[in-house]
Structure formats: C-alpha cells, structure tokens
CSV table of C-alpha atoms in Angstrom, one decimal:
chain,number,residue,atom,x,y,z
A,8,UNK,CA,55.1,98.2,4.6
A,9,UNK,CA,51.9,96.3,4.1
A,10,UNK,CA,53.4,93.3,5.9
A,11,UNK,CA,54.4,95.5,9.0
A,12,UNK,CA,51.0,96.6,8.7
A,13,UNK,CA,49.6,93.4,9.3
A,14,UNK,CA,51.7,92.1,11.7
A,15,UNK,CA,51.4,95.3,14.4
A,16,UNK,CA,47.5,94.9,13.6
A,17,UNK,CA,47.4,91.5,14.9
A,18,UNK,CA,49.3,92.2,17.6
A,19,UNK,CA,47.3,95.2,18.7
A,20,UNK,CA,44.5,92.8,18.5
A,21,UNK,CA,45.8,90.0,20.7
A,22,UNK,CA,47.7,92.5,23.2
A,23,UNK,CA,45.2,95.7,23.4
A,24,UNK,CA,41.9,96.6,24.4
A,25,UNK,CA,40.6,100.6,24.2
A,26,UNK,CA,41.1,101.0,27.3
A,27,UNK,CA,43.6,98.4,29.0
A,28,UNK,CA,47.0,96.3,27.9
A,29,UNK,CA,47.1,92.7,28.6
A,30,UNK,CA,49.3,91.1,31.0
A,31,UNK,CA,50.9,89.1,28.1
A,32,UNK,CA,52.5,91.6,26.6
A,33,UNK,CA,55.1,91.2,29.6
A,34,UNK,CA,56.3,87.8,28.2
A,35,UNK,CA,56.7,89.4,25.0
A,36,UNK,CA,59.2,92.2,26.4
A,37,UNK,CA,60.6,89.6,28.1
A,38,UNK,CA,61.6,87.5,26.0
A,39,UNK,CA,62.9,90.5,23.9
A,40,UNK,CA,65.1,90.8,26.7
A,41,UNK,CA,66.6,87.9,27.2
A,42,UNK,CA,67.1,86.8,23.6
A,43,UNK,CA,68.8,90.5,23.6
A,44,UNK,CA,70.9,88.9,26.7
A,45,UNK,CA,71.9,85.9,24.8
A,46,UNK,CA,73.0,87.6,21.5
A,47,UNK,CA,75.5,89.5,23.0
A,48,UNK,CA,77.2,87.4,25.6
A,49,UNK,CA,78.7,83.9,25.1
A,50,UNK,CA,76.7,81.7,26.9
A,51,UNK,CA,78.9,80.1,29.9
A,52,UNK,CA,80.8,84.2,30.6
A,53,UNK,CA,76.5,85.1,31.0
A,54,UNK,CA,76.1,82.2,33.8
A,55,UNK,CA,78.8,83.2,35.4
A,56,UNK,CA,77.9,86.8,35.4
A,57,UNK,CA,74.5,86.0,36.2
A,58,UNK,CA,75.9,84.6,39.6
A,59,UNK,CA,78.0,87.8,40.4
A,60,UNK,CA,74.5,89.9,39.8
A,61,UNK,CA,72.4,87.5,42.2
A,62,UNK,CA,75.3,87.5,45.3
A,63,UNK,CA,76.5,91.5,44.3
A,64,UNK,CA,75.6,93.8,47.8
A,65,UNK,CA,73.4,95.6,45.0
A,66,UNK,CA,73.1,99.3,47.1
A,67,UNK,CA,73.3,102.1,44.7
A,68,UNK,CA,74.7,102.5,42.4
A,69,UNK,CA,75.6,98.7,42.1
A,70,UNK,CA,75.7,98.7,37.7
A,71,UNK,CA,75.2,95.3,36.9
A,72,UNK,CA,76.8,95.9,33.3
A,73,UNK,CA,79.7,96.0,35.5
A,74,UNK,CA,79.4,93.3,37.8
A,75,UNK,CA,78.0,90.4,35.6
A,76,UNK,CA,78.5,91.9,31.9
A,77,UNK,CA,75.6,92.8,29.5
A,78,UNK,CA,74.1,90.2,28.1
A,79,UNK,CA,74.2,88.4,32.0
A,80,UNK,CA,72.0,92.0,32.9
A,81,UNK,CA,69.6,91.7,30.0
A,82,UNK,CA,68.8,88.0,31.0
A,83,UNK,CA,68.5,89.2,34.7
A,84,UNK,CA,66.1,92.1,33.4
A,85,UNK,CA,64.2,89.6,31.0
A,86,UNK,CA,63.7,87.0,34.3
A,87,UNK,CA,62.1,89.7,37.1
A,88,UNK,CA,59.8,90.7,33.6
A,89,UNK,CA,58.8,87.4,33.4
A,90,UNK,CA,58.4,86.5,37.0
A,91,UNK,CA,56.3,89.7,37.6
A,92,UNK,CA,54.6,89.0,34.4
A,93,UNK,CA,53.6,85.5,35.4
A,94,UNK,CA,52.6,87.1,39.4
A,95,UNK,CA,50.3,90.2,37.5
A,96,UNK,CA,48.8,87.6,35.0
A,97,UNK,CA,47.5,85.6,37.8
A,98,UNK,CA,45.5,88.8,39.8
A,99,UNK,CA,45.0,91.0,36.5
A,100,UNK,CA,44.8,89.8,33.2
A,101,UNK,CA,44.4,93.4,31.9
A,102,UNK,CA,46.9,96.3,33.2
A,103,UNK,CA,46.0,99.6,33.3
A,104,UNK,CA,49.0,103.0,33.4
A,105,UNK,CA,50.1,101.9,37.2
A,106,UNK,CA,50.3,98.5,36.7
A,107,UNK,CA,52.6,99.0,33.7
A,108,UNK,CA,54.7,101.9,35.4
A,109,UNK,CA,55.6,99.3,38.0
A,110,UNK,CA,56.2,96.4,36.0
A,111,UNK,CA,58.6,98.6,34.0
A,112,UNK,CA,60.4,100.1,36.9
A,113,UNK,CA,61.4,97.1,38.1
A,114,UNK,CA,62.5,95.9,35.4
A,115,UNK,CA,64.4,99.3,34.7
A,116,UNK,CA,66.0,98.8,37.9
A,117,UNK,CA,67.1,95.2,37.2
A,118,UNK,CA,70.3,97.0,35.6
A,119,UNK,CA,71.4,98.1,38.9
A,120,UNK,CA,70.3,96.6,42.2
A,121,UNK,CA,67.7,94.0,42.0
A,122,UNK,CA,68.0,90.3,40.7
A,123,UNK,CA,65.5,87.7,41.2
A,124,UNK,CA,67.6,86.7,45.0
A,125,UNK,CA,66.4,90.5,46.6
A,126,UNK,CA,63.2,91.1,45.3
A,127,UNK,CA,61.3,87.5,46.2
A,128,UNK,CA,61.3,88.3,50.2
A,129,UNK,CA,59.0,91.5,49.6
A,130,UNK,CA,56.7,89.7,47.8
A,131,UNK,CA,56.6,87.3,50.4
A,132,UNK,CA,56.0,90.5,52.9
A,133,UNK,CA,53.4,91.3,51.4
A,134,UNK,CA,51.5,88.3,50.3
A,135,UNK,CA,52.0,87.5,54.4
A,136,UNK,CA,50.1,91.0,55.3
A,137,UNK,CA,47.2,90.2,53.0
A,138,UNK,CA,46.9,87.0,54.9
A,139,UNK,CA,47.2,88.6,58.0
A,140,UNK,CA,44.3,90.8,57.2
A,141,UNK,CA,42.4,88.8,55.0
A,142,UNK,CA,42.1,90.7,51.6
A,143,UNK,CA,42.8,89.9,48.0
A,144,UNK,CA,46.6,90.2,47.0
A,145,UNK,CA,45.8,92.5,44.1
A,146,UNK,CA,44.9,94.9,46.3
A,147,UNK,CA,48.6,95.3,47.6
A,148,UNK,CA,49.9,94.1,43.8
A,149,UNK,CA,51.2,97.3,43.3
A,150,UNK,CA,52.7,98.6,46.4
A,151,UNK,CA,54.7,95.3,46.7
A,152,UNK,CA,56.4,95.9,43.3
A,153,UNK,CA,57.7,99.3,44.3
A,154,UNK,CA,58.3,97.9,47.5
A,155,UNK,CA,61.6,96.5,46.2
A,156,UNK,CA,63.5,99.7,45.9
A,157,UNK,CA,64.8,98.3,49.3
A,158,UNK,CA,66.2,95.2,47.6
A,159,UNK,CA,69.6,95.9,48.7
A,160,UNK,CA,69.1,95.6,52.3
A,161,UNK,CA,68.6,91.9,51.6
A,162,UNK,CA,71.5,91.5,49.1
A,163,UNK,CA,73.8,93.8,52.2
A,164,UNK,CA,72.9,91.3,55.0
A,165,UNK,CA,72.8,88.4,52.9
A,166,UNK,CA,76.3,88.9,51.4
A,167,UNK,CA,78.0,92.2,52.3
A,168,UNK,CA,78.5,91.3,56.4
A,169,UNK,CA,80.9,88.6,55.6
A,170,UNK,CA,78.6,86.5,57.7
A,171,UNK,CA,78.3,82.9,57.1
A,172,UNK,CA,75.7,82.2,53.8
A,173,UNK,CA,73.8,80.1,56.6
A,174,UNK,CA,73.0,82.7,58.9
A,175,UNK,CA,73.6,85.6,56.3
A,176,UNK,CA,70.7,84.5,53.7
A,177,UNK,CA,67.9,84.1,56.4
A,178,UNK,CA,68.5,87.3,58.3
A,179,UNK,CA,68.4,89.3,55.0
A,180,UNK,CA,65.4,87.5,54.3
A,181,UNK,CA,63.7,87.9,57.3
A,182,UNK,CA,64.1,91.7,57.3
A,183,UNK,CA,63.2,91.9,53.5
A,184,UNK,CA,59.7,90.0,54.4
A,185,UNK,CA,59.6,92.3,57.1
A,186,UNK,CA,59.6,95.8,55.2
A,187,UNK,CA,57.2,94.1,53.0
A,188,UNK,CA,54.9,93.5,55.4
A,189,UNK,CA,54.9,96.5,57.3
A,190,UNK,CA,55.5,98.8,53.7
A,191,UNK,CA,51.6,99.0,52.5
A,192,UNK,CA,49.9,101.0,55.7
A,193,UNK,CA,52.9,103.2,55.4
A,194,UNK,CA,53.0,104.0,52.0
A,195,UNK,CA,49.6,105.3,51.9
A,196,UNK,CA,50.3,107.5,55.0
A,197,UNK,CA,53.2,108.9,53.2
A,198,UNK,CA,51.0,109.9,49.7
A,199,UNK,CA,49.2,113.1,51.9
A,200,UNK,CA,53.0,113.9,52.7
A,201,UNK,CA,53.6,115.0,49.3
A,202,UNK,CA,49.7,115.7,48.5
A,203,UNK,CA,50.2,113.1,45.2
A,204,UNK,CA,52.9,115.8,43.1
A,205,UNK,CA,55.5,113.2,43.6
A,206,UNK,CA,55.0,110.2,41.5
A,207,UNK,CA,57.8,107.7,43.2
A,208,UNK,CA,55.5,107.9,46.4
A,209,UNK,CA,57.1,104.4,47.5
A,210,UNK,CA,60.5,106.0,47.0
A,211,UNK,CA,59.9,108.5,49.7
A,212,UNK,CA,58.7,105.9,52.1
A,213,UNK,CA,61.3,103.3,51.0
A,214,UNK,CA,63.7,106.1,51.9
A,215,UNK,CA,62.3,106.8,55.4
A,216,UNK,CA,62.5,102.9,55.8
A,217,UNK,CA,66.1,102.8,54.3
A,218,UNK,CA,67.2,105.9,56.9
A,219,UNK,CA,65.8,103.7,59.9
A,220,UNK,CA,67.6,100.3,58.3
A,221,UNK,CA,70.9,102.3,57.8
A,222,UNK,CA,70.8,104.1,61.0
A,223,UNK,CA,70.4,101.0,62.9
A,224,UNK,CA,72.9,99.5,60.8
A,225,UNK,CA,75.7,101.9,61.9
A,226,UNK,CA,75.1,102.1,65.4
A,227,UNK,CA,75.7,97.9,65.8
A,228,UNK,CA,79.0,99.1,63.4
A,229,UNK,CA,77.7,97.0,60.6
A,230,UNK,CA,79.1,97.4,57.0
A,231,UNK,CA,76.1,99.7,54.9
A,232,UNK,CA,78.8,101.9,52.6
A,233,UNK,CA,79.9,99.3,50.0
A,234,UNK,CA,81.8,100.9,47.0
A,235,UNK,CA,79.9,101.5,43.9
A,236,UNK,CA,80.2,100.0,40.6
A,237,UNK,CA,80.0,101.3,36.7
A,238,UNK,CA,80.7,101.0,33.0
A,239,UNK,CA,82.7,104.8,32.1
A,240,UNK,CA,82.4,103.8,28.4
A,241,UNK,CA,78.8,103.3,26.0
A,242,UNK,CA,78.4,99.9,24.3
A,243,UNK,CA,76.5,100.3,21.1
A,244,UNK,CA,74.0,97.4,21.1
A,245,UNK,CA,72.6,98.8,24.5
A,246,UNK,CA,71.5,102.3,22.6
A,247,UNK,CA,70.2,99.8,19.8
A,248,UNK,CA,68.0,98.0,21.8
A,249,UNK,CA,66.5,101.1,23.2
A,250,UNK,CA,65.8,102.5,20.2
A,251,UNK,CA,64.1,99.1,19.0
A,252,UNK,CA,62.3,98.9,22.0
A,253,UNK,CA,60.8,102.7,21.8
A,254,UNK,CA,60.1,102.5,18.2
A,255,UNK,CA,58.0,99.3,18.8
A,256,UNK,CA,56.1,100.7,21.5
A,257,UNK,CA,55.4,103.8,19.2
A,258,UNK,CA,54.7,101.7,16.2
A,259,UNK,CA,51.9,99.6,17.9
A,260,UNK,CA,50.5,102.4,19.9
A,261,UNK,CA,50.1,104.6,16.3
A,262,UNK,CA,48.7,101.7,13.9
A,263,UNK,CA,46.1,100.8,17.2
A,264,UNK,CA,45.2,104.3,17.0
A,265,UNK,CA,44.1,103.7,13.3
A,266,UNK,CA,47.9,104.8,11.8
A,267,UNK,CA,47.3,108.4,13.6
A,268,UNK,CA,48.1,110.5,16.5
A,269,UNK,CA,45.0,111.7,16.8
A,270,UNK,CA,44.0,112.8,20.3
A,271,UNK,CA,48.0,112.6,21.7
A,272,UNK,CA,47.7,116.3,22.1
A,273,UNK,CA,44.7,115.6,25.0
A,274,UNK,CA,46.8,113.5,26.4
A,275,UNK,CA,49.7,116.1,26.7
A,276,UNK,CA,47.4,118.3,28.8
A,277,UNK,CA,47.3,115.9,31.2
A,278,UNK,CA,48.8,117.5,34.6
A,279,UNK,CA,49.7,114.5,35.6
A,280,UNK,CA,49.2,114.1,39.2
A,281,UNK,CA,48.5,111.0,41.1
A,282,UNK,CA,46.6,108.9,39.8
A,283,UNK,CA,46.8,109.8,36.3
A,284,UNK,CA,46.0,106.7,34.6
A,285,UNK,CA,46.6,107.2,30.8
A,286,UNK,CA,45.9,104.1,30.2
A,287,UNK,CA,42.0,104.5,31.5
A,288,UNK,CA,42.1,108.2,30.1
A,289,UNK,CA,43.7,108.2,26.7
A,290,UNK,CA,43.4,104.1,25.7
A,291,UNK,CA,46.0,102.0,25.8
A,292,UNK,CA,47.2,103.1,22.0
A,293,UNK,CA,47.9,107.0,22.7
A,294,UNK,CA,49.9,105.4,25.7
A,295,UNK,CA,52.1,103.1,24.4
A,296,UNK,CA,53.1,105.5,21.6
A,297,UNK,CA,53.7,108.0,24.8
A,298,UNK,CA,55.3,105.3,26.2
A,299,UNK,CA,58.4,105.1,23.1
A,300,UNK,CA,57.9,108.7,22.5
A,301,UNK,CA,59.1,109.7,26.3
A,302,UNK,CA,61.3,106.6,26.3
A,303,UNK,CA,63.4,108.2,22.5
A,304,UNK,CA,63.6,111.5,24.3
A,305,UNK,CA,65.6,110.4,27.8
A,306,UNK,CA,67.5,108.2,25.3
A,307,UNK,CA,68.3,111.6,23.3
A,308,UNK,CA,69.0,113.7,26.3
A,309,UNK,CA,71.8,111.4,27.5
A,310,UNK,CA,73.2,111.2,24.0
A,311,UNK,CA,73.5,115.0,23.6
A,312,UNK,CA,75.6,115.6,26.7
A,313,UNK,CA,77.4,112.1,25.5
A,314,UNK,CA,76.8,110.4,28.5
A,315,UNK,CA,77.4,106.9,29.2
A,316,UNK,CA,74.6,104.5,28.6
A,317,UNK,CA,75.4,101.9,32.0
A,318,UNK,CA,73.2,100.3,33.7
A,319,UNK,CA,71.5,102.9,36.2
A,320,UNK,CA,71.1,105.5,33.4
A,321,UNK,CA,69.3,102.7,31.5
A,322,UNK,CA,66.9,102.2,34.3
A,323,UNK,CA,66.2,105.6,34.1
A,324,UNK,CA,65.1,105.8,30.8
A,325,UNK,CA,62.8,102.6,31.3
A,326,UNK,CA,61.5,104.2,34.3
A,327,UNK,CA,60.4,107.4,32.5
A,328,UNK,CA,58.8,104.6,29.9
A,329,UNK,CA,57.1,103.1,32.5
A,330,UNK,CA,55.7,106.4,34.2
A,331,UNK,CA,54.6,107.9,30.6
A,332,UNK,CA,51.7,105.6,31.2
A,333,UNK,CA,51.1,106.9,34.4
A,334,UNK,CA,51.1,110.7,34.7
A,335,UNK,CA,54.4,111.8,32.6
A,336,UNK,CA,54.4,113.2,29.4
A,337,UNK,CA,56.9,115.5,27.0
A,338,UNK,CA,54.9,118.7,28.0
A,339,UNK,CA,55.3,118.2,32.2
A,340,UNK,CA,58.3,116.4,31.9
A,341,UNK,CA,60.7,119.4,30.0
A,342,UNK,CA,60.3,122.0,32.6
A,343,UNK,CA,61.7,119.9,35.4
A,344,UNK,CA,64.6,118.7,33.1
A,345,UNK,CA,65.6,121.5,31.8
A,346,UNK,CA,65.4,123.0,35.4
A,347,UNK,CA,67.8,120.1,36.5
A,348,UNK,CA,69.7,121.0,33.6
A,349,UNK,CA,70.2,124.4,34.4
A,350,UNK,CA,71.2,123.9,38.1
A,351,UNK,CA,73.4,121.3,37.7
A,352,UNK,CA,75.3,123.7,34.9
A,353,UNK,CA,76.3,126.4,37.4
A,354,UNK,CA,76.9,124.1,40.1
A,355,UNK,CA,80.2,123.8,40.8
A,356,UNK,CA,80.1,120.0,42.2
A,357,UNK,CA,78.1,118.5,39.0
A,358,UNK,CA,78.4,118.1,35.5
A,359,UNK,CA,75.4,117.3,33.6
A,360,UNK,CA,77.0,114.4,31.8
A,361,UNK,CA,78.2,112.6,35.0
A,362,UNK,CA,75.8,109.6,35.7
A,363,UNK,CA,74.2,111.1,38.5
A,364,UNK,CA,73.6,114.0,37.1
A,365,UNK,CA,71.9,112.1,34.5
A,366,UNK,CA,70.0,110.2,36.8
A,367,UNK,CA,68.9,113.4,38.4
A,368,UNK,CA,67.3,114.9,35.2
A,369,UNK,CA,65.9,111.3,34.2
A,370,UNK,CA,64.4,110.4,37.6
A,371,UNK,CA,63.7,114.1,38.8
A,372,UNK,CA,60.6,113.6,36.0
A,373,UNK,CA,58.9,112.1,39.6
A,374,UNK,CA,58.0,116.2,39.7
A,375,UNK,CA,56.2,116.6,36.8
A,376,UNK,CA,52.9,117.3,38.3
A,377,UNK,CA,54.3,120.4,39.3
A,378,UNK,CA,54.5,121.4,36.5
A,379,UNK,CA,51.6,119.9,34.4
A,380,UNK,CA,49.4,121.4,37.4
A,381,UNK,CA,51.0,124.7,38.5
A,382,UNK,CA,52.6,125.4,35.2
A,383,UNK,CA,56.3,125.3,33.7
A,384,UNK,CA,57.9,127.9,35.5
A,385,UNK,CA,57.2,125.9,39.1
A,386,UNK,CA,58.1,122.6,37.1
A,387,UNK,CA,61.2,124.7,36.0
A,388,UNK,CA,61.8,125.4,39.9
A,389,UNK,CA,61.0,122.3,41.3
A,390,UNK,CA,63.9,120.7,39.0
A,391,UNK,CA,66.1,123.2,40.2
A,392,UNK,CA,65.5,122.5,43.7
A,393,UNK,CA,65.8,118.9,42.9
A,394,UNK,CA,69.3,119.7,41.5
A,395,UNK,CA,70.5,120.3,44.5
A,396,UNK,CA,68.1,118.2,47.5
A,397,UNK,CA,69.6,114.6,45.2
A,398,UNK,CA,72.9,114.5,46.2
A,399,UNK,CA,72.6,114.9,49.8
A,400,UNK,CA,70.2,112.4,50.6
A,401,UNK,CA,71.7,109.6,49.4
A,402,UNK,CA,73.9,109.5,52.3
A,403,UNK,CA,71.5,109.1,54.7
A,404,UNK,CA,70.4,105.9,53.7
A,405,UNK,CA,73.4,104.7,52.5
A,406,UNK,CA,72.3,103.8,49.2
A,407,UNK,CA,69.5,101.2,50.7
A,408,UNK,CA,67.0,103.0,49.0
A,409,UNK,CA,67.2,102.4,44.8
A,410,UNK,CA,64.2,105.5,44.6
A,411,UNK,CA,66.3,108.0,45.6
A,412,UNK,CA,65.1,110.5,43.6
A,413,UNK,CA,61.4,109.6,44.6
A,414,UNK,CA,63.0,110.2,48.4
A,415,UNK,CA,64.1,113.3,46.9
A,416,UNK,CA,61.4,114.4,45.2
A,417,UNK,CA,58.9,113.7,48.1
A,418,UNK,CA,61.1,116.7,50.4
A,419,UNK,CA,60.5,118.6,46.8
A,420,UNK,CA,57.0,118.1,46.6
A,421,UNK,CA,56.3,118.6,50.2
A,422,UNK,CA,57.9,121.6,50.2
A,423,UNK,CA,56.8,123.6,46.7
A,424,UNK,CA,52.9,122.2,46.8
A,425,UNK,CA,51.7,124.3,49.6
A,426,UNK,CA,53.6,127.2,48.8
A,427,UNK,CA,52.2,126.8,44.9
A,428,UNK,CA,48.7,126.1,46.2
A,429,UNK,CA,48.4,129.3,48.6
A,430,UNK,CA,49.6,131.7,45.7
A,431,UNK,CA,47.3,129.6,43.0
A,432,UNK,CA,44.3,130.5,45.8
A,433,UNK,CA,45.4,134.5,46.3
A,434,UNK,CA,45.5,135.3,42.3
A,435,UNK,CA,42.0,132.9,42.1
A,436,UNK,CA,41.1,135.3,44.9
A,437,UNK,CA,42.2,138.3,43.5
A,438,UNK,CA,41.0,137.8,40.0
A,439,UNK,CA,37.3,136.9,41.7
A,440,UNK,CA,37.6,140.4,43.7
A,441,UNK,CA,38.5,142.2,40.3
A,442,UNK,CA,35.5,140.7,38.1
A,443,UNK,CA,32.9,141.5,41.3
A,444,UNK,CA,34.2,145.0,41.3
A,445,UNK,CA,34.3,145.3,37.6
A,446,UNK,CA,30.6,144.1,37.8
C-alpha cells in the first residue's frame, strides 16, 4: 500500500498541477492502449485488421471490434491518442476540462468510425482556416477535434463509391479539408441554437453538415447507406480494461487530493452548462477522480441490462469520461438516464439493452445541464424526449454524423430551454410578487 502510495504521488507530481493536467498524460493512456492492443491479438491478425479499420466506410455504426478485431481497435485508439497528444502538446502543454473532453472523445470514437486515414484531412481544414485568417491554431484546437465526427464522409468517398483509390482518396480528402475549414464560424453560430444546454455543440452542427453531405449525396444517386457492423457477444478483457482504466483515474485523482474526497460534493453541484470547466473549478484531482467515477458508472449501467460491451458502447462510456471533466457529473447525469431508461422501457420499438438504446442513455448525458440547471424532473424529461427524437435522426444524415446524439440533443435542448427558462422566470416572478405583498 505504501508503494502504490508512492508511485501515484510521483505521478500526480509529474502529470498535475491544481488547476490543469499536462498534455503528457496523453502518451501515458496511450500507450496503455496499445500495449492493451498487443496483449490481446497476435501480432500479424492485428496488422491485418488494422488495414480493414483504416479502408472500412466507417458511417455509424461501423464497430471496429468487428471489422479489424480487438487488439487491431485498441492499437488504432492508442495511435489517434498519441497523434492528438503530440498535436495538443505542441499549442498547450497544460489541458484544462475541454481539452481533455475532446481528446477523450476521439479517442472514444476510435472504436467505431475514425482511424488515423479520416480524421487527418479536418485537421488539415482547419489548420488552412487559421492561415487564411491569420490567428494561432490553438484557438481552433478544439473545434477541429470534434470536427471529426464527420470522419466517415472521407472514409464513404474514399472507399465506399467503388471509385478508383486514385480518384476516390483525393475527393474524400478534399471534402474532409473542406468541412474543416468551413466547420469553426459555424459551430459557434450553432452554440446560441441550443443556448449551451447541449454539450456535443459540434454534434449538432456536424449533423446539419452531415444532412447537407448526405442530401447531396442522394440526389447524384451516390452510395451513403452502407450496412452496419457489430460484436452481439462481450469479451472480458474489454470490461477489464475499463475497469483498470477508471480505477486509475480515481486513484490518482484521490491521493492528489491528499487521499480524500474532500470538496467532490462542490463539484456535484455543478449545473453543468457550457463552459463548465472542472478542471479550472474543482482542480485537476477532484476531476480525474470524477473522471473514473462517471466512467465505473456507464460501465455498470450496461452491465446491469447485460449489454454487449462492442465498440460504439465503449465509446460511449469514454465519452462520458471525457465530458466528466467538462460539465457532467453523477448528480446531472442520473436524471436524463434514468429518463432514457424509462422511455425506452415502454416503447414498443426499443429495448434498453440493445446497443442503441445503450448508446442513447450513455450519450443522451449531452443533456445534463438540463438538469443540473433546471433541476431533475426537466433532466428526467429531457431524457425522455431524447428517447424518442435519437432514432429518427439518424436517417437523415445517413450515419455521416458519429455525434448523433449531440444532433439529437441540440433539437432537445432547443426545444426544452426556452420553455424551462419562461416558467423558471413566472415562479421568480411570482415568488417576488408574494414577498412584496407579504411585506
């Protein structure tokens, strides 16, 4: 016990500040990764899968458990963490809660629809539109991370067209540099859309951009609906590693706090709209240990309705990781869930242990400033709402967008916020009215 002791105080030390969480710590989760990868899947069956990820059509859901096998998805998880690692390092040494929600979606969604071929051309977009207006890359850092949710139009054009690799791989470039060129000024149009009550704000306006790609797509009678792949049955290394993983996270997070919780409650309180930074609030301990703490609970929820632990679903639960650092904590999180839950229960077209029904309670969490602002009974409702909005707007961008629950949640949002915010203002009203007569 002392030894442990020792060795998560010196890596508190090297890797934590109060207030911020070094860019290194990327390589280390990295490479926990990809030795992960390696363990589990002899070495020449993981190229070869490897391949299948980087030339799969990738729209969702695309489960790369599936395509290229698990340790072949670990490595390709471990390799867009280290390549964003190495781009973050070079702009911010020190991350604060958006930094790390990003870095960890991707990587989350490095189980089912990017690979290192899809995502390079958005970076590329958006390291172009800095140039073209002459302002520091950091400044669109984050932004071009979530940018590639749209990762599988590249992979579709590149591959999925049964065009020629010559022409296929530099159209599907060309239009990925494109989105991420044009994807920053629209993103932060789209962010008064939902007034900030929907985390995913670049899934909503990757979805908008997905709809246009899809729609123009269809009406030239190109291929966009490509069948989707998964795992039906739980491997149990993969639930191992989560575990492992969350456990670390708390570990560090508690003996940086000084071997306590103390002051976790404060951070529970949190409503958790955008921007929420935990990080800057609550220090970069209390966040990590929210960060395993969140991270054990999605990994719980799935095993109680004994669903299957593929590849999306395990994006999902490092997504909700990822986000516990930036506005998402047990407290906002449970009402939308269990709201999801509910609705999905007496639906008659969804079971709540089918993967998308999953997904939909994991990624619905985009809502949980509803309820950490408005209270649980709205989070409770916009989870229920949710329930039902996911599953029909998938189709309309044919799967282009990998944020489809951000899409979701943004109509969600948009829809509840006012409607929350005019009632919130009649009882403030009303309650004034009554203390001024009373007086």
């Amino acid at each position: 016990m002392h030894l442990l002791g020792t060795v998560l105080e010196h890596l508190d030390a090297y890797f934590l500040k109060k207030n911020l969480i070094s860019s290194n710590f990327l390589y280390l989760l990295a490479l926990f990764f990809i030795v992960c990868g390696l363990l589990i899947q002899p070495l020449p069956e993981l190229l070869q899968g490897y391949w299948q990820i980087l030339i799969a059509p990738s729209n969702l859901l695309t489960d790369y458990f599936a395509v290229g096998g698990y340790g072949a998805t670990f490595v390709n998880a471990g390799i867009l963490m280290l390549l964003n690692a190495f781009m973050v390092s070079r702009h911010a040494k020190w991350m604060t809660g958006p930094l790390f929600a990003a870095l960890f979606t991707v990587t989350g969604f490095a189980f089912f629809g990017k690979n290192l071929f899809n995502t390079i051309p958005f970076m590329m977009g958006a390291w172009l539109y800095t140039k073209f207006l002459s302002i520091p890359f950091k400044k669109v850092l984050l932004t071009a991370l979530f940018s590639t949710a749209l990762s599988p139009v590249v992979s579709l054009v590149s591959f999925g067209q049964g065009l020629p690799l010559a022409w296929g791989i530099p159209l599907g470039y060309a239009l990925g540099i494109f989105i991420g060129f044009v994807v920053s000024p629209i993103a932060s149009s789209f962010l008064r859309f939902h007034l900030g009550f929907n985390l995913y704000n670049l899934g909503f306006t990757s979805g908008v951009l997905a709809m246009v790609v899809a729609s123009v797509m269809r009406s030239f009678k190109l291929a966009v609906d490509v069948e989707n792949i998964q795992v039906t049955m739980n491997y149990g290394p993969v639930f191992g590693f989560v575990i492992l993983l969350c456990l670390f996270l708390i570990l560090m997070g508690w003996s940086a706090n000084r071997f306590s919780f103390k002051g976790y409650r404060d951070l529970t309180r949190e409503a958790g709209t955008s921007v929420t930074d935990f990080v800057l609030l609550h220090g970069s301990a209390l966040t990590l240990a929210n960060v395993g703490i969140l991270g054990l609970l999605a990994t719980g929820y799935v095993w109680l309705l004994d669903g299957v632990l593929n590849g999306p679903v395990m994006g999902g639960i490092l997504t909700v990781m990822g986000f516990a650092a930036f506005g998402k904590h047990p407290r906002n999180v449970a009402p939308v869930v269990l709201g999801i839950f509910l609705m999905q229960y007496f639906m008659l077209t969804h079971d709540p242990d089918m993967t998308s029904a999953i997904l939909a309670a994991l990624f619905g969490t985009t809502l949980a400033p509803i309820a950490g602002h408005y209270g649980p009974l709205a989070g409770f409702l916009a989870g229920a709402l949710h329930a039902t909005l996911v599953n029909n707007v998938g189709g309309v961008h044919a799967g282009l967008n990998l944020y489809n629950n951000g899409f979701s949640g943004g109509f969600v949002a948009a829809t509840m916020a006012p409607v929350l915010e005019t009632i919130t203002e009649w009882r403030r009203d009303r309650a004034e009215r009554s203390r001024i007569s009373e007086g």
